[in-house]
mmCIF file of C-alpha atoms in Angstrom:
data_model
loop_
_atom_site.group_PDB
_atom_site.id
_atom_site.type_symbol
_atom_site.label_atom_id
_atom_site.label_comp_id
_atom_site.label_asym_id
_atom_site.label_seq_id
_atom_site.Cartn_x
_atom_site.Cartn_y
_atom_site.Cartn_z
ATOM 1 C CA MET A 1 32.912 348.218 128.667
ATOM 2 C CA VAL A 2 36.209 344.996 128.988
ATOM 3 C CA SER A 3 38.075 346.092 132.497
ATOM 4 C CA ALA A 4 42.025 345.997 132.194
ATOM 5 C CA LEU A 5 42.112 343.191 134.484
ATOM 6 C CA THR A 6 39.314 341.200 132.844
ATOM 7 C CA LEU A 7 41.701 342.083 128.901
ATOM 8 C CA VAL A 8 45.087 341.123 130.598
ATOM 9 C CA CYS A 9 43.932 337.975 131.704
ATOM 10 C CA ILE A 10 42.229 336.583 128.691
ATOM 11 C CA THR A 11 45.575 337.757 126.776
ATOM 12 C CA LEU A 12 47.151 336.132 129.214
ATOM 13 C CA ALA A 13 45.456 332.810 129.071
ATOM 14 C CA THR A 14 45.392 333.006 125.467
ATOM 15 C CA LEU A 15 49.228 333.077 125.193
ATOM 16 C CA LEU A 16 49.510 330.332 127.437
ATOM 17 C CA ILE A 17 47.623 327.866 124.992
ATOM 18 C CA ALA A 18 48.862 329.356 122.181
ATOM 19 C CA ALA A 19 52.469 328.350 123.879
ATOM 20 C CA LEU A 20 51.596 324.918 124.966
ATOM 21 C CA PRO A 21 51.904 322.776 121.729
ATOM 22 C CA ILE A 22 54.801 324.708 121.030
ATOM 23 C CA TRP A 23 56.558 323.926 124.049
ATOM 24 C CA LEU A 24 55.122 320.329 124.456
ATOM 25 C CA TYR A 25 56.508 319.953 121.102
ATOM 26 C CA ARG A 26 60.021 321.397 121.728
ATOM 27 C CA LYS A 27 60.072 319.876 125.037
ATOM 28 C CA THR A 28 59.345 316.205 123.700
ATOM 29 C CA LYS A 29 60.819 315.593 120.243
ATOM 30 C CA PRO A 30 64.277 315.395 121.021
ATOM 31 C CA ARG A 31 63.500 312.755 123.857
ATOM 32 C CA PHE A 32 60.790 310.822 122.120
ATOM 33 C CA GLY A 33 62.077 311.139 118.097
ATOM 34 C CA PHE A 34 58.764 311.550 116.370
ATOM 35 C CA GLU A 35 59.002 312.852 112.937
ATOM 36 C CA ARG A 36 57.399 316.637 111.906
ATOM 37 C CA ARG A 37 55.568 314.917 109.793
ATOM 38 C CA ASP A 38 53.481 313.019 111.983
ATOM 39 C CA VAL A 39 52.565 316.780 113.748
ATOM 40 C CA ILE A 40 51.797 317.814 110.276
ATOM 41 C CA VAL A 41 49.349 315.266 109.920
ATOM 42 C CA GLY A 42 47.829 316.025 113.142
ATOM 43 C CA ILE A 43 47.463 319.386 112.213
ATOM 44 C CA ALA A 44 46.333 318.736 108.531
ATOM 45 C CA VAL A 45 43.579 316.171 109.952
ATOM 46 C CA PHE A 46 41.520 318.480 112.579
ATOM 47 C CA ALA A 47 41.871 321.355 109.885
ATOM 48 C CA LEU A 48 40.018 319.044 107.653
ATOM 49 C CA PHE A 49 37.738 316.686 109.577
ATOM 50 C CA SER A 50 36.528 319.246 112.308
ATOM 51 C CA MET A 51 36.477 322.501 110.567
ATOM 52 C CA VAL A 52 35.588 321.499 107.254
ATOM 53 C CA ILE A 53 33.733 318.031 106.878
ATOM 54 C CA GLU A 54 32.326 318.701 110.502
ATOM 55 C CA ARG A 55 31.262 322.185 110.103
ATOM 56 C CA GLY A 56 30.084 321.126 105.981
ATOM 57 C CA LEU A 57 27.787 318.499 108.170
ATOM 58 C CA HIS A 58 26.571 321.173 110.670
ATOM 59 C CA GLY A 59 25.340 323.409 108.159
ATOM 60 C CA LEU A 60 23.253 320.336 105.989
ATOM 61 C CA VAL A 61 21.843 319.300 109.200
ATOM 62 C CA LEU A 62 20.755 323.008 109.703
ATOM 63 C CA SER A 63 19.358 323.915 106.516
ATOM 64 C CA ASN A 64 17.066 321.318 106.878
ATOM 65 C CA ALA A 65 13.216 322.283 108.411
ATOM 66 C CA THR A 66 12.839 318.415 109.429
ATOM 67 C CA THR A 67 16.543 317.902 111.134
ATOM 68 C CA VAL A 68 16.377 321.624 112.796
ATOM 69 C CA GLY A 69 12.902 320.404 113.982
ATOM 70 C CA LEU A 70 14.792 316.933 115.474
ATOM 71 C CA LEU A 71 17.029 319.128 116.999
ATOM 72 C CA MET A 72 14.865 321.122 119.007
ATOM 73 C CA ASN A 73 14.524 318.057 121.515
ATOM 74 C CA PRO A 74 17.427 318.457 123.723
ATOM 75 C CA ALA A 75 18.016 314.353 124.001
ATOM 76 C CA ILE A 76 18.474 314.326 119.983
ATOM 77 C CA PHE A 77 20.494 317.634 120.127
ATOM 78 C CA VAL A 78 22.955 316.091 122.627
ATOM 79 C CA ILE A 79 23.324 312.894 120.889
ATOM 80 C CA TYR A 80 23.880 314.712 117.585
ATOM 81 C CA GLY A 81 26.067 316.676 118.772
ATOM 82 C CA ALA A 82 28.428 314.297 120.786
ATOM 83 C CA LEU A 83 28.626 312.007 117.715
ATOM 84 C CA ALA A 84 29.155 314.281 115.060
ATOM 85 C CA THR A 85 32.317 315.439 117.136
ATOM 86 C CA GLY A 86 33.438 311.890 117.696
ATOM 87 C CA ILE A 87 32.574 310.267 114.034
ATOM 88 C CA CYS A 88 34.147 313.351 112.299
ATOM 89 C CA GLU A 89 37.658 313.756 114.339
ATOM 90 C CA GLU A 90 38.067 310.142 114.784
ATOM 91 C CA VAL A 91 37.942 308.894 111.342
ATOM 92 C CA GLY A 92 39.957 311.914 110.370
ATOM 93 C CA ARG A 93 42.246 310.640 113.140
ATOM 94 C CA TYR A 94 42.007 306.950 111.537
ATOM 95 C CA ALA A 95 42.922 307.937 108.616
ATOM 96 C CA GLY A 96 45.716 309.956 109.320
ATOM 97 C CA MET A 97 47.228 307.149 111.625
ATOM 98 C CA LYS A 98 46.834 304.495 108.865
ATOM 99 C CA TRP A 99 48.673 306.910 106.370
ATOM 100 C CA LEU A 100 51.363 307.265 109.107
ATOM 101 C CA ILE A 101 51.956 303.536 109.027
ATOM 102 C CA ARG A 102 51.424 302.687 105.633
ATOM 103 C CA ARG A 103 54.090 305.183 104.983
ATOM 104 C CA ASP A 104 56.526 303.874 107.872
ATOM 105 C CA PRO A 105 55.047 300.384 109.525
ATOM 106 C CA ALA A 106 57.741 301.029 112.384
ATOM 107 C CA SER A 107 56.066 303.561 113.259
ATOM 108 C CA LEU A 108 53.543 301.364 115.422
ATOM 109 C CA GLN A 109 56.818 300.448 117.466
ATOM 110 C CA ARG A 110 57.423 303.939 118.436
ATOM 111 C CA ALA A 111 55.368 305.424 121.067
ATOM 112 C CA GLY A 112 56.530 308.884 120.021
ATOM 113 C CA THR A 113 54.312 308.801 116.987
ATOM 114 C CA ALA A 114 51.359 308.928 118.950
ATOM 115 C CA LEU A 115 52.289 311.834 120.664
ATOM 116 C CA GLY A 116 53.632 313.542 117.687
ATOM 117 C CA TYR A 117 50.066 313.241 116.220
ATOM 118 C CA GLY A 118 48.317 314.336 118.786
ATOM 119 C CA ILE A 119 50.493 317.709 119.786
ATOM 120 C CA GLY A 120 49.389 318.458 116.117
ATOM 121 C CA HIS A 121 46.441 317.644 116.379
ATOM 122 C CA GLY A 122 45.607 318.898 119.373
ATOM 123 C CA GLY A 123 47.912 322.074 118.983
ATOM 124 C CA ALA A 124 45.362 322.720 115.948
ATOM 125 C CA GLU A 125 42.610 322.315 117.817
ATOM 126 C CA ALA A 126 44.076 324.918 120.431
ATOM 127 C CA TRP A 127 44.828 327.345 118.003
ATOM 128 C CA LEU A 128 42.050 327.089 115.332
ATOM 129 C CA VAL A 129 38.970 326.681 118.064
ATOM 130 C CA GLY A 130 41.152 328.650 120.732
ATOM 131 C CA VAL A 131 44.018 331.116 120.092
ATOM 132 C CA LEU A 132 42.295 332.826 117.296
ATOM 133 C CA VAL A 133 39.302 332.909 118.435
ATOM 134 C CA GLN A 134 40.235 334.764 121.801
ATOM 135 C CA LEU A 135 42.263 337.277 119.528
ATOM 136 C CA GLN A 136 38.960 338.118 117.761
ATOM 137 C CA TRP A 137 37.439 338.836 121.285
ATOM 138 C CA ILE A 138 40.307 340.543 122.423
ATOM 139 C CA LEU A 139 40.515 342.641 119.328
ATOM 140 C CA TYR A 140 36.658 343.455 119.791
ATOM 141 C CA ALA A 141 37.395 344.543 123.444
ATOM 142 C CA LEU A 142 39.782 347.013 122.389
ATOM 143 C CA LEU A 143 37.610 348.485 119.859
ATOM 144 C CA ALA A 144 34.736 348.513 122.295
ATOM 145 C CA ASP A 145 37.113 350.347 125.289
ATOM 146 C CA ARG A 146 37.774 352.899 121.986
ATOM 147 C CA GLY A 147 34.332 353.274 121.126
ATOM 148 C CA MET A 148 34.608 351.950 117.495
ATOM 149 C CA LEU A 149 32.960 348.782 118.048
ATOM 150 C CA ASP A 150 29.594 349.781 116.376
ATOM 151 C CA GLN A 151 31.765 351.561 113.549
ATOM 152 C CA TYR A 152 33.214 348.330 112.613
ATOM 153 C CA PHE A 153 30.253 346.807 112.464
ATOM 154 C CA THR A 154 28.005 349.127 110.393
ATOM 155 C CA SER A 155 26.845 346.300 108.354
ATOM 156 C CA VAL A 156 25.461 344.091 111.153
ATOM 157 C CA PRO A 157 21.972 343.902 112.267
ATOM 158 C CA ALA A 158 21.382 345.884 115.157
ATOM 159 C CA GLU A 159 20.053 342.351 117.168
ATOM 160 C CA SER A 160 23.594 341.022 116.305
ATOM 161 C CA LEU A 161 25.349 344.103 117.497
ATOM 162 C CA LEU A 162 23.505 343.994 120.879
ATOM 163 C CA ARG A 163 24.214 340.655 121.311
ATOM 164 C CA LEU A 164 28.167 341.300 120.739
ATOM 165 C CA HIS A 165 27.942 344.321 123.549
ATOM 166 C CA ALA A 166 25.976 341.513 125.939
ATOM 167 C CA VAL A 167 28.666 339.175 125.521
ATOM 168 C CA LEU A 168 31.588 341.792 126.137
ATOM 169 C CA GLY A 169 30.013 342.846 128.982
ATOM 170 C CA SER A 170 29.753 339.738 130.614
ATOM 171 C CA LEU A 171 33.565 338.593 130.153
ATOM 172 C CA ALA A 172 35.616 338.829 133.570
ATOM 173 C CA PRO A 173 38.380 337.192 134.673
ATOM 174 C CA GLU A 174 36.877 333.979 135.777
ATOM 175 C CA SER A 175 36.134 333.566 131.749
ATOM 176 C CA ALA A 176 39.631 333.032 131.504
ATOM 177 C CA ALA A 177 39.940 330.949 133.838
ATOM 178 C CA LEU A 178 37.235 329.056 132.170
ATOM 179 C CA PHE A 179 38.796 328.967 128.539
ATOM 180 C CA LEU A 180 42.097 327.868 130.599
ATOM 181 C CA VAL A 181 40.604 324.891 131.464
ATOM 182 C CA GLU A 182 38.500 323.892 128.528
ATOM 183 C CA ARG A 183 41.705 324.711 126.235
ATOM 184 C CA ALA A 184 44.344 322.849 128.193
ATOM 185 C CA ALA A 185 41.791 319.627 129.100
ATOM 186 C CA ALA A 186 40.901 319.810 125.560
ATOM 187 C CA PHE A 187 44.768 319.300 124.561
ATOM 188 C CA VAL A 188 45.415 316.723 126.841
ATOM 189 C CA PHE A 189 42.121 314.811 125.361
ATOM 190 C CA GLN A 190 43.133 314.693 121.977
ATOM 191 C CA VAL A 191 46.904 313.233 122.979
ATOM 192 C CA GLY A 192 45.343 310.836 125.232
ATOM 193 C CA LEU A 193 43.563 309.677 122.117
ATOM 194 C CA SER A 194 45.986 309.899 119.634
ATOM 195 C CA VAL A 195 47.997 307.452 122.326
ATOM 196 C CA GLY A 196 44.593 305.347 122.510
ATOM 197 C CA MET A 197 44.191 304.857 118.637
ATOM 198 C CA TRP A 198 47.755 303.966 118.235
ATOM 199 C CA HIS A 199 47.880 301.317 121.271
ATOM 200 C CA MET A 200 44.936 299.757 119.477
ATOM 201 C CA LEU A 201 46.347 299.742 116.180
ATOM 202 C CA ARG A 202 49.124 297.930 116.945
ATOM 203 C CA GLU A 203 47.521 295.671 119.207
ATOM 204 C CA ARG A 204 45.116 294.892 115.675
ATOM 205 C CA PHE A 205 41.992 295.718 117.927
ATOM 206 C CA ARG A 206 38.798 295.097 115.678
ATOM 207 C CA PHE A 207 36.743 297.409 116.940
ATOM 208 C CA THR A 208 39.457 300.622 117.061
ATOM 209 C CA LEU A 209 37.204 303.096 115.176
ATOM 210 C CA PRO A 210 33.746 302.483 116.726
ATOM 211 C CA PHE A 211 35.328 302.616 120.348
ATOM 212 C CA MET A 212 37.387 305.308 119.807
ATOM 213 C CA ILE A 213 33.928 306.832 118.260
ATOM 214 C CA VAL A 214 32.609 306.578 121.344
ATOM 215 C CA ALA A 215 35.071 307.497 123.728
ATOM 216 C CA HIS A 216 34.984 310.696 121.984
ATOM 217 C CA ALA A 217 31.466 311.287 121.927
ATOM 218 C CA LEU A 218 31.686 310.846 125.807
ATOM 219 C CA ILE A 219 34.355 313.341 126.066
ATOM 220 C CA ALA A 220 32.167 316.071 124.053
ATOM 221 C CA LEU A 221 28.896 314.796 126.165
ATOM 222 C CA PRO A 222 29.347 317.566 128.800
ATOM 223 C CA VAL A 223 29.643 320.565 125.925
ATOM 224 C CA ALA A 224 26.700 319.226 124.159
ATOM 225 C CA LEU A 225 24.930 318.944 127.493
ATOM 226 C CA TYR A 226 25.852 322.811 128.718
ATOM 227 C CA GLN A 227 24.572 323.875 125.063
ATOM 228 C CA ALA A 228 21.518 322.280 124.803
ATOM 229 C CA ARG A 229 21.026 324.126 128.325
ATOM 230 C CA LEU A 230 20.510 321.296 130.644
ATOM 231 C CA ILE A 231 24.006 321.754 132.850
ATOM 232 C CA PRO A 232 25.481 324.792 133.714
ATOM 233 C CA LEU A 233 29.384 325.917 131.999
ATOM 234 C CA LEU A 234 30.521 326.103 134.974
ATOM 235 C CA ALA A 235 29.566 322.358 135.526
ATOM 236 C CA ALA A 236 30.952 320.824 132.236
ATOM 237 C CA ASP A 237 34.090 322.720 132.981
ATOM 238 C CA ALA A 238 34.431 321.153 136.271
ATOM 239 C CA VAL A 239 34.374 317.841 135.090
ATOM 240 C CA TYR A 240 37.023 318.595 132.028
ATOM 241 C CA LEU A 241 39.342 319.959 134.800
ATOM 242 C CA VAL A 242 39.019 316.581 136.637
ATOM 243 C CA PHE A 243 39.566 314.193 133.984
ATOM 244 C CA GLY A 244 41.924 316.150 131.905
ATOM 245 C CA LEU A 245 44.087 315.883 134.927
ATOM 246 C CA ILE A 246 43.369 312.363 135.921
ATOM 247 C CA VAL A 247 44.330 311.683 131.913
ATOM 248 C CA MET A 248 47.377 314.485 131.856
ATOM 249 C CA ARG A 249 48.786 312.477 134.573
ATOM 250 C CA ALA A 250 48.065 309.128 132.905
ATOM 251 C CA LEU A 251 49.646 310.168 130.203
ATOM 252 C CA ARG A 252 53.151 311.434 131.675
ATOM 253 C CA ARG A 253 53.509 308.069 133.406
ATOM 254 C CA TYR A 254 52.927 306.247 130.283
ATOM 255 C CA PHE A 255 56.060 308.100 128.502
ATOM 256 C CA LEU A 256 58.147 308.314 131.438
ATOM 257 C CA GLY A 257 57.177 304.627 131.566
ATOM 258 C CA VAL A 258 58.514 304.687 127.536
ATOM 259 C CA ALA A 259 61.643 306.683 128.187
ATOM 260 C CA ALA A 260 63.075 304.770 131.540
ATOM 261 C CA ALA A 261 62.523 301.478 128.661
ATOM 262 C CA ALA A 262 64.096 303.359 126.087
ATOM 263 C CA ASN A 263 67.223 304.406 128.563
ATOM 264 C CA ARG A 264 67.355 300.678 129.679
ATOM 265 C CA ALA A 265 67.663 299.154 126.124
ATOM 266 C CA ALA A 266 70.189 301.496 125.362
ATOM 267 C CA ARG A 267 72.570 300.640 128.186
ATOM 268 C CA ALA A 268 72.156 296.844 127.306
ATOM 269 C CA ARG A 269 73.265 297.895 123.839
ATOM 270 C CA ALA A 270 76.018 299.817 125.030
ATOM 271 C CA GLY A 271 76.858 296.814 127.614
ATOM 272 C CA ASP A 272 77.248 294.833 124.597
#
């Protein structure tokens, strides 16, 4: 059902996304000196606020006939989807960073704190939303190729099983490319949002949380529009590709500047 080429492409894309946060952690930790604690807090925040609280909110909303009726309106669906993601994740990011700052006030003077937290938050998303889901689809594809998929899902309704077969039948090498763009861009955005919030907290900006909620909601807008069937997936991924590259370049320039400033300070101290 799934061609060997498609399966290879999806597997390679999954391995790349799985390796991305690990590679960045190993590459940047010695240079920017963030604590392992920063990464762990980022992982914990995403797991709690996105995978538990946000999903619980969706379950509550979808269990009520009135709210389900409201969500049938595409505009309300898009606004709800974007804001729910923004509120849950940014409240969590805010709480996590405030905890890190209370524990170590000097972390506000280290840009590495934001990088470490962003790697944890974005890495958790890459693995929990991307890698583990793709591994599941790879398993389903292998079962389907061996004619064992129906036996594996004997208790699943026939309609759901047909949908599963339809999704597997639609997989192509392009699916791997889209997955790679979506997950890599999401990781970059999470690091960017973490750096942005860290800067606002350092500058004591009064409206840090509302600003970050709106920023995150805007980032979630293309996928919400796609889920509401207002734009095609390719259009949403094109937006993420373009802005992901812009944010990645900005982050690269910023942290190269941070590293250069640290080197100059070290040389000045050595000269003294």
